[in-house]
Short mmCIF file of C-alpha atoms (C1' of nucleotides) in Angstrom, two decimals:
data_model
loop_
_atom_site.label_atom_id
_atom_site.label_comp_id
_atom_site.label_asym_id
_atom_site.label_seq_id
_atom_site.Cartn_x
_atom_site.Cartn_y
_atom_site.Cartn_z
CA UNK A 1 1.69 -20.62 167.09
CA UNK A 2 -0.30 -19.42 164.13
CA UNK A 3 0.61 -20.69 160.72
CA UNK A 4 -0.70 -17.66 158.84
CA UNK A 5 -0.29 -13.96 159.29
CA UNK A 6 -2.76 -11.12 158.92
CA UNK A 7 -1.64 -8.09 156.96
CA UNK A 8 -1.19 -6.13 160.17
CA UNK A 9 1.03 -8.80 161.66
CA UNK A 10 3.11 -8.93 158.50
CA UNK A 11 3.43 -5.16 158.59
CA UNK A 12 4.76 -5.31 162.13
CA UNK A 13 7.19 -8.07 161.27
CA UNK A 14 8.62 -6.36 158.19
CA UNK A 15 8.36 -2.75 159.20
CA UNK A 16 6.35 -2.06 156.08
CA UNK A 17 3.06 -0.21 156.07
CA UNK A 18 -0.16 -2.06 155.46
CA UNK A 19 -0.82 -0.05 152.34
CA UNK A 20 2.63 -0.83 150.97
CA UNK A 21 2.00 -4.53 151.41
CA UNK A 22 -1.28 -4.29 149.54
CA UNK A 23 0.52 -2.34 146.87
CA UNK A 24 3.20 -5.01 146.59
CA UNK A 25 0.53 -7.61 146.14
CA UNK A 26 -0.97 -5.57 143.36
CA UNK A 27 2.42 -5.37 141.70
CA UNK A 28 2.88 -9.10 141.98
CA UNK A 29 5.56 -9.33 144.65
CA UNK A 30 3.47 -11.45 146.98
CA UNK A 31 0.43 -13.62 146.51
CA UNK A 32 -1.44 -13.95 149.78
CA UNK A 33 -4.46 -16.18 150.16
CA UNK A 34 -7.78 -15.08 151.60
CA UNK A 35 -9.77 -16.36 154.54
CA UNK A 36 -13.50 -17.00 154.53
CA UNK A 37 -14.22 -13.36 155.27
CA UNK A 38 -12.09 -12.14 152.37
CA UNK A 39 -9.16 -10.96 154.46
CA UNK A 40 -5.60 -11.57 153.32
CA UNK A 41 -3.65 -14.37 154.96
CA UNK A 42 0.10 -14.49 154.49
CA UNK A 43 2.53 -17.37 154.74
CA UNK A 44 5.42 -16.98 157.15
CA UNK A 45 7.75 -17.21 154.19
CA UNK A 46 6.32 -13.93 152.97
CA UNK A 47 8.29 -12.18 155.69
CA UNK A 48 11.42 -13.39 154.01
CA UNK A 49 10.08 -12.47 150.64
CA UNK A 50 9.35 -8.93 151.71
CA UNK A 51 12.68 -8.63 153.46
CA UNK A 52 14.28 -9.49 150.19
CA UNK A 53 12.19 -6.83 148.49
CA UNK A 54 13.36 -4.24 150.98
CA UNK A 55 16.98 -5.15 150.60
CA UNK A 56 16.78 -5.11 146.83
CA UNK A 57 15.12 -1.73 146.90
CA UNK A 58 17.88 -0.32 149.01
CA UNK A 59 20.30 -1.51 146.41
CA UNK A 60 18.46 0.42 143.75
CA UNK A 61 16.26 -2.17 142.11
CA UNK A 62 12.81 -1.21 140.92
CA UNK A 63 9.74 -3.13 141.89
CA UNK A 64 9.51 -4.57 138.42
CA UNK A 65 13.05 -5.84 138.55
CA UNK A 66 12.48 -7.33 141.94
CA UNK A 67 9.31 -8.96 140.76
CA UNK A 68 11.26 -10.52 137.92
CA UNK A 69 13.82 -11.90 140.34
CA UNK A 70 11.17 -13.20 142.67
CA UNK A 71 9.53 -14.90 139.74
CA UNK A 72 12.44 -17.32 139.99
CA UNK A 73 11.01 -18.58 143.24
CA UNK A 74 8.40 -21.34 143.24
CA UNK A 75 4.98 -19.94 143.71
CA UNK A 76 2.97 -22.97 144.58
CA UNK A 77 5.17 -24.12 147.42
CA UNK A 78 7.04 -22.24 150.09
CA UNK A 79 10.54 -21.45 148.80
CA UNK A 80 13.31 -23.42 150.47
CA UNK A 81 16.96 -22.56 151.02
CA UNK A 82 17.97 -23.85 147.60
CA UNK A 83 15.40 -21.70 145.86
CA UNK A 84 16.70 -18.64 147.61
CA UNK A 85 20.25 -19.55 146.91
CA UNK A 86 19.73 -19.79 143.18
CA UNK A 87 18.00 -16.47 143.15
CA UNK A 88 20.47 -14.73 145.40
CA UNK A 89 23.37 -15.78 143.22
CA UNK A 90 22.07 -14.00 140.17
CA UNK A 91 21.42 -11.06 142.38
CA UNK A 92 24.95 -11.09 143.65
CA UNK A 93 26.36 -11.00 140.16
CA UNK A 94 24.44 -7.87 139.38
CA UNK A 95 25.46 -6.34 142.64
CA UNK A 96 29.10 -6.97 141.88
CA UNK A 97 28.75 -5.25 138.54
CA UNK A 98 27.08 -2.31 140.16
CA UNK A 99 29.79 -1.95 142.77
CA UNK A 100 32.46 -2.20 140.11
CA UNK A 101 30.83 0.61 138.22
CA UNK A 102 30.64 2.86 141.21
CA UNK A 103 34.31 2.23 141.88
CA UNK A 104 35.12 3.03 138.32
CA UNK A 105 33.28 6.29 138.63
CA UNK A 106 35.00 7.07 141.86
CA UNK A 107 38.40 6.40 140.35
CA UNK A 108 37.60 8.61 137.43
CA UNK A 109 36.50 11.31 139.78
CA UNK A 110 39.76 10.82 141.66
CA UNK A 111 41.67 11.31 138.46
CA UNK A 112 39.76 14.48 137.76
CA UNK A 113 40.40 15.82 141.22
CA UNK A 114 44.08 15.01 140.86
CA UNK A 115 44.53 16.77 137.59
CA UNK A 116 41.86 19.38 138.10
CA UNK A 117 40.64 18.52 134.64
CA UNK A 118 36.93 18.40 135.15
CA UNK A 119 36.73 20.70 132.17
CA UNK A 120 38.80 18.80 129.63
CA UNK A 121 37.42 17.14 126.57
CA UNK A 122 39.18 13.92 127.43
CA UNK A 123 37.96 13.70 130.99
CA UNK A 124 36.21 10.39 131.36
CA UNK A 125 33.60 11.76 133.71
CA UNK A 126 32.87 14.79 131.67
CA UNK A 127 32.64 13.16 128.31
CA UNK A 128 29.13 12.59 126.98
CA UNK A 129 30.25 9.75 124.68
CA UNK A 130 31.60 8.06 127.72
CA UNK A 131 28.31 8.38 129.47
CA UNK A 132 26.57 6.68 126.61
CA UNK A 133 29.07 3.86 126.83
CA UNK A 134 28.37 3.11 130.46
CA UNK A 135 24.62 3.28 130.35
CA UNK A 136 22.37 0.86 132.12
CA UNK A 137 24.02 0.99 135.46
CA UNK A 138 23.24 3.69 137.90
CA UNK A 139 20.39 4.33 140.24
CA UNK A 140 16.89 3.81 139.17
CA UNK A 141 15.14 6.89 138.06
CA UNK A 142 17.38 6.63 135.05
CA UNK A 143 14.36 4.79 133.81
CA UNK A 144 14.61 3.15 130.45
CA UNK A 145 18.09 4.58 130.43
CA UNK A 146 17.30 7.98 129.03
CA UNK A 147 16.31 7.81 125.40
CA UNK A 148 17.69 10.22 122.81
CA UNK A 149 16.87 13.70 124.06
CA UNK A 150 17.10 17.16 122.50
CA UNK A 151 13.46 17.60 121.74
CA UNK A 152 11.55 20.87 121.81
CA UNK A 153 10.38 22.05 118.45
CA UNK A 154 6.73 21.13 118.40
CA UNK A 155 5.42 19.06 115.54
CA UNK A 156 4.87 21.03 112.34
CA UNK A 157 1.45 22.58 112.74
CA UNK A 158 -0.98 21.56 110.11
CA UNK A 159 -2.53 24.30 107.98
CA UNK B 1 34.35 31.04 118.74
CA UNK B 2 31.25 32.08 120.57
CA UNK B 3 31.54 32.85 124.22
CA UNK B 4 27.94 31.99 125.08
CA UNK B 5 25.72 29.06 124.24
CA UNK B 6 22.05 28.90 123.34
CA UNK B 7 19.95 26.32 125.10
CA UNK B 8 19.93 24.16 121.99
CA UNK B 9 23.70 24.21 121.73
CA UNK B 10 24.02 23.30 125.39
CA UNK B 11 21.57 20.45 124.86
CA UNK B 12 23.69 19.11 122.02
CA UNK B 13 26.86 19.42 124.04
CA UNK B 14 25.53 17.69 127.13
CA UNK B 15 23.15 15.22 125.58
CA UNK B 16 20.36 16.61 127.71
CA UNK B 17 17.01 17.68 126.33
CA UNK B 18 16.11 21.32 126.11
CA UNK B 19 13.21 20.85 128.49
CA UNK B 20 15.46 19.15 131.02
CA UNK B 21 17.85 22.09 130.96
CA UNK B 22 14.99 24.52 131.54
CA UNK B 23 13.83 22.29 134.36
CA UNK B 24 17.28 22.29 135.91
CA UNK B 25 17.32 26.04 135.82
CA UNK B 26 13.99 26.09 137.58
CA UNK B 27 15.41 23.81 140.24
CA UNK B 28 18.43 26.03 140.67
CA UNK B 29 21.15 23.88 139.14
CA UNK B 30 22.16 26.49 136.57
CA UNK B 31 21.64 30.21 136.31
CA UNK B 32 21.82 31.29 132.68
CA UNK B 33 21.66 34.91 131.64
CA UNK B 34 19.31 36.30 129.02
CA UNK B 35 19.99 38.15 125.82
CA UNK B 36 18.13 41.24 124.64
CA UNK B 37 15.35 39.13 123.19
CA UNK B 38 14.81 37.20 126.41
CA UNK B 39 16.49 34.00 125.30
CA UNK B 40 18.75 32.07 127.65
CA UNK B 41 22.49 32.38 127.18
CA UNK B 42 24.75 29.85 128.92
CA UNK B 43 28.38 30.09 129.90
CA UNK B 44 30.70 27.40 128.56
CA UNK B 45 31.31 26.36 132.14
CA UNK B 46 27.69 25.29 132.33
CA UNK B 47 28.57 22.29 130.19
CA UNK B 48 30.81 21.14 132.99
CA UNK B 49 28.20 21.97 135.54
CA UNK B 50 25.58 19.89 133.78
CA UNK B 51 28.03 17.06 133.23
CA UNK B 52 28.54 16.99 136.93
CA UNK B 53 24.79 16.89 137.43
CA UNK B 54 24.50 13.90 135.13
CA UNK B 55 27.27 12.01 136.84
CA UNK B 56 25.87 12.69 140.27
CA UNK B 57 22.46 11.54 139.15
CA UNK B 58 23.86 8.29 137.89
CA UNK B 59 25.34 7.78 141.30
CA UNK B 60 21.97 8.15 142.90
CA UNK B 61 21.89 11.72 144.06
CA UNK B 62 18.68 13.68 143.87
CA UNK B 63 18.43 17.05 142.21
CA UNK B 64 18.15 18.71 145.57
CA UNK B 65 21.29 17.06 146.83
CA UNK B 66 23.15 18.00 143.70
CA UNK B 67 21.92 21.56 143.95
CA UNK B 68 23.28 21.66 147.48
CA UNK B 69 26.67 20.44 146.28
CA UNK B 70 26.73 22.88 143.41
CA UNK B 71 25.94 25.66 145.83
CA UNK B 72 29.54 25.22 146.94
CA UNK B 73 30.64 26.62 143.60
CA UNK B 74 30.97 30.38 143.12
CA UNK B 75 27.96 31.78 141.37
CA UNK B 76 29.15 35.18 140.30
CA UNK B 77 32.26 33.97 138.56
CA UNK B 78 33.02 30.96 136.43
CA UNK B 79 34.23 28.15 138.72
CA UNK B 80 37.90 27.31 138.32
CA UNK B 81 39.74 24.06 138.90
CA UNK B 82 40.14 24.74 142.61
CA UNK B 83 36.44 25.32 143.07
CA UNK B 84 35.65 22.04 141.42
CA UNK B 85 38.29 20.23 143.36
CA UNK B 86 36.95 21.33 146.71
CA UNK B 87 33.49 20.27 145.72
CA UNK B 88 34.53 16.99 144.19
CA UNK B 89 36.38 15.99 147.32
CA UNK B 90 33.31 16.12 149.48
CA UNK B 91 31.54 14.20 146.79
CA UNK B 92 34.21 11.56 146.75
CA UNK B 93 33.89 11.00 150.47
CA UNK B 94 30.21 10.33 150.13
CA UNK B 95 30.83 8.07 147.21
CA UNK B 96 33.31 6.05 149.21
CA UNK B 97 30.81 5.59 151.97
CA UNK B 98 28.22 4.49 149.50
CA UNK B 99 30.49 1.97 147.90
CA UNK B 100 31.48 0.61 151.28
CA UNK B 101 27.87 0.10 152.14
CA UNK B 102 27.11 -1.74 148.95
CA UNK B 103 30.06 -3.99 149.60
CA UNK B 104 28.85 -4.63 153.08
CA UNK B 105 25.50 -5.63 151.70
CA UNK B 106 27.09 -7.85 149.14
CA UNK B 107 29.17 -9.55 151.77
CA UNK B 108 26.14 -10.12 153.91
CA UNK B 109 24.33 -11.53 150.95
CA UNK B 110 27.33 -13.76 150.34
CA UNK B 111 27.14 -15.01 153.88
CA UNK B 112 23.48 -15.75 153.45
CA UNK B 113 24.04 -17.63 150.24
CA UNK B 114 26.81 -19.60 151.83
CA UNK B 115 24.80 -20.70 154.81
CA UNK B 116 21.44 -20.74 153.10
CA UNK B 117 20.15 -18.80 156.07
CA UNK B 118 18.05 -16.19 154.36
CA UNK B 119 15.35 -17.26 156.73
CA UNK B 120 17.14 -17.07 160.03
CA UNK B 121 16.40 -14.55 162.72
CA UNK B 122 20.06 -13.65 162.97
CA UNK B 123 20.64 -13.08 159.29
CA UNK B 124 21.96 -9.57 158.86
CA UNK B 125 20.13 -9.01 155.60
CA UNK B 126 16.88 -10.34 156.81
CA UNK B 127 16.76 -8.58 160.11
CA UNK B 128 14.53 -5.51 160.27
CA UNK B 129 16.49 -4.03 163.21
CA UNK B 130 19.52 -4.25 161.07
CA UNK B 131 17.84 -2.40 158.31
CA UNK B 132 17.05 0.44 160.62
CA UNK B 133 20.68 0.55 161.66
CA UNK B 134 21.96 1.06 158.16
CA UNK B 135 19.47 3.63 157.00
CA UNK B 136 20.33 6.67 154.98
CA UNK B 137 22.41 4.99 152.38
CA UNK B 138 20.84 3.31 149.47
CA UNK B 139 19.32 4.57 146.29
CA UNK B 140 17.15 7.55 146.25
CA UNK B 141 13.49 6.81 146.31
CA UNK B 142 14.11 5.83 149.88
CA UNK B 143 13.15 9.44 150.28
CA UNK B 144 13.23 10.80 153.76
CA UNK B 145 14.33 7.34 154.72
CA UNK B 146 10.96 5.76 155.20
CA UNK B 147 9.20 7.14 158.26
CA UNK B 148 7.49 4.93 160.76
CA UNK B 149 4.88 2.91 158.83
CA UNK B 150 2.04 0.61 159.83
CA UNK B 151 -0.74 3.05 159.26
CA UNK B 152 -4.17 2.13 157.92
CA UNK B 153 -7.00 2.53 160.36
CA UNK B 154 -8.66 5.74 159.34
CA UNK B 155 -8.97 8.50 161.90
CA UNK B 156 -11.81 7.93 164.38
CA UNK B 157 -14.88 9.27 162.65
CA UNK B 158 -16.57 12.04 164.51
CA UNK B 159 -20.21 11.64 165.57
"C1'" DG C 1 11.72 40.53 104.09
"C1'" DT C 2 9.88 36.46 105.00
"C1'" DA C 3 9.93 31.55 106.04
"C1'" DA C 4 11.96 28.12 108.81
"C1'" DT C 5 14.14 27.27 113.02
"C1'" DT C 6 14.84 27.91 117.64
"C1'" DG C 7 13.34 29.75 121.86
"C1'" DC C 8 9.82 31.29 125.56
"C1'" DT C 9 6.05 30.55 129.12
"C1'" DC C 10 2.74 28.06 131.41
"C1'" DA C 11 -0.28 24.27 132.23
"C1'" DA C 12 -0.93 19.62 132.21
"C1'" DG C 13 0.60 14.81 131.63
"C1'" DT C 14 3.73 10.67 132.97
"C1'" DT C 15 6.02 6.92 135.80
"C1'" DA C 16 7.38 4.93 140.13
"C1'" DA C 17 6.19 3.91 144.48
"C1'" DC C 18 3.32 4.65 147.74
"C1'" DT C 19 -0.17 7.21 150.93
"C1'" DT C 20 -4.68 9.06 152.15
"C1'" DG C 21 -9.56 9.06 152.36
"C1'" DA C 22 -14.24 7.53 151.98
"C1'" DG C 23 -17.44 4.20 152.89
"C1'" DG C 24 -18.22 -0.27 154.38
"C1'" DT C 25 -17.08 -5.32 156.39
"C1'" DC C 26 -14.85 -8.90 159.75
"C1'" DA C 27 -13.37 -10.65 163.92
"C1'" DA C 28 -12.40 -10.86 168.81
"C1'" DG C 29 -13.64 -10.01 173.41
"C1'" DA C 30 -16.48 -8.18 177.43
"C1'" DT D 1 -24.65 -9.26 171.07
"C1'" DC D 2 -22.50 -5.37 170.23
"C1'" DT D 3 -18.54 -2.57 170.02
"C1'" DT D 4 -14.07 -1.82 168.59
"C1'" DG D 5 -10.08 -2.43 166.10
"C1'" DA D 6 -8.35 -4.60 162.07
"C1'" DC D 7 -9.56 -5.27 157.13
"C1'" DC D 8 -11.32 -4.38 152.44
"C1'" DT D 9 -11.94 -1.82 147.90
"C1'" DC D 10 -11.44 1.87 144.93
"C1'" DA D 11 -10.35 6.48 143.69
"C1'" DA D 12 -7.51 10.20 144.17
"C1'" DG D 13 -3.42 12.56 145.95
"C1'" DT D 14 1.91 13.01 146.43
"C1'" DT D 15 6.93 13.60 145.12
"C1'" DA D 16 10.69 13.39 141.87
"C1'" DA D 17 12.14 14.32 137.55
"C1'" DC D 18 10.93 15.33 133.47
"C1'" DT D 19 8.07 15.53 128.91
"C1'" DT D 20 4.38 17.28 125.96
"C1'" DG D 21 1.46 20.68 124.07
"C1'" DA D 22 -0.44 25.12 123.03
"C1'" DG D 23 0.23 29.59 121.59
"C1'" DC D 24 3.48 33.05 120.67
"C1'" DA D 25 8.26 35.68 120.00
"C1'" DA D 26 13.10 36.03 118.53
"C1'" DT D 27 16.77 34.41 115.18
"C1'" DT D 28 18.78 32.84 111.15
"C1'" DA D 29 18.96 31.58 106.35
"C1'" DC D 30 17.97 32.67 101.81
#
DNA sequence: GTAATTGCTCAAGTTAACTTGAGGTCAAGA
DNA sequence: TCTTGACCTCAAGTTAACTTGAGCAATTAC
């Protein structure tokens, strides 16, 4: 039984594409070694690592966020159960918060359906102030959590 | 009190940028009229419409998905409470499913933390087969729900 | 009536997360 | 040994969701 995996083998084991794995390396999610011929050689623990990446992505985390979480794992040695546990706990906390927020939104939506208020100033879902108050939560392409908008009005032209 | 809103006014009311509103029109989320001079004029109900868009986005829906949902609203007339209610109900169902899935994931993660198994073949989170089974749920850049990967190996070169 | 503000169009740029392609190298087996 | 199939690098393309910029028109304020 081989101790190391080629990129193709890792792709088959994780369901990822070869190019995605190379990309993940570039973004710092995995750090494969190289053989004499310059080809990547992956540790078996990288399967786990990539599985974690996939799960986290499904939950809405960006690659950068995932990289930050993975940074908690030892890089020199193969991560053991304790390493994973520590990391997964922080992850779980965030997940709980995220679920709570979705439920909150759902309940608000329920309220709005019940009273048919989706148009009222005091509707929690509708209210822009409210949105500002709950920022930093949703899915990911809310990148940087939408900075102050209302632009348009090009810079004063010189001359 | 003015019956119609300029794009700037709508931007202030929704917190969106002017360019984003124009973009949303292009993508079919709103259908403003035009005044004699060719400037956009929005109905007050468009504030609600855009609020809905913002909420849905936070929950991970893509613009296309939101457009599809909004298509359920009457376009000729201003949507009333009933219109919104019908639409919101379908939305709520999806939301429930999404929340349930996140909880399921969290519970699985819990199990993995508890047993320290994140490496085991039978771990629900870790298992690729399992991933395939739960597809179509997570956040959005899982666009098209990742088609069969493992490419790389350029087409056979002719000659 | 004229200057400042707001709006318009259209093209191009941006970020995330990858994929595709070109051109060339390694490795495994008959 | 030589032929494939698996790899490698690097540049460019792709999609979503917008933003930015240029150049110009309509409104509004004084």
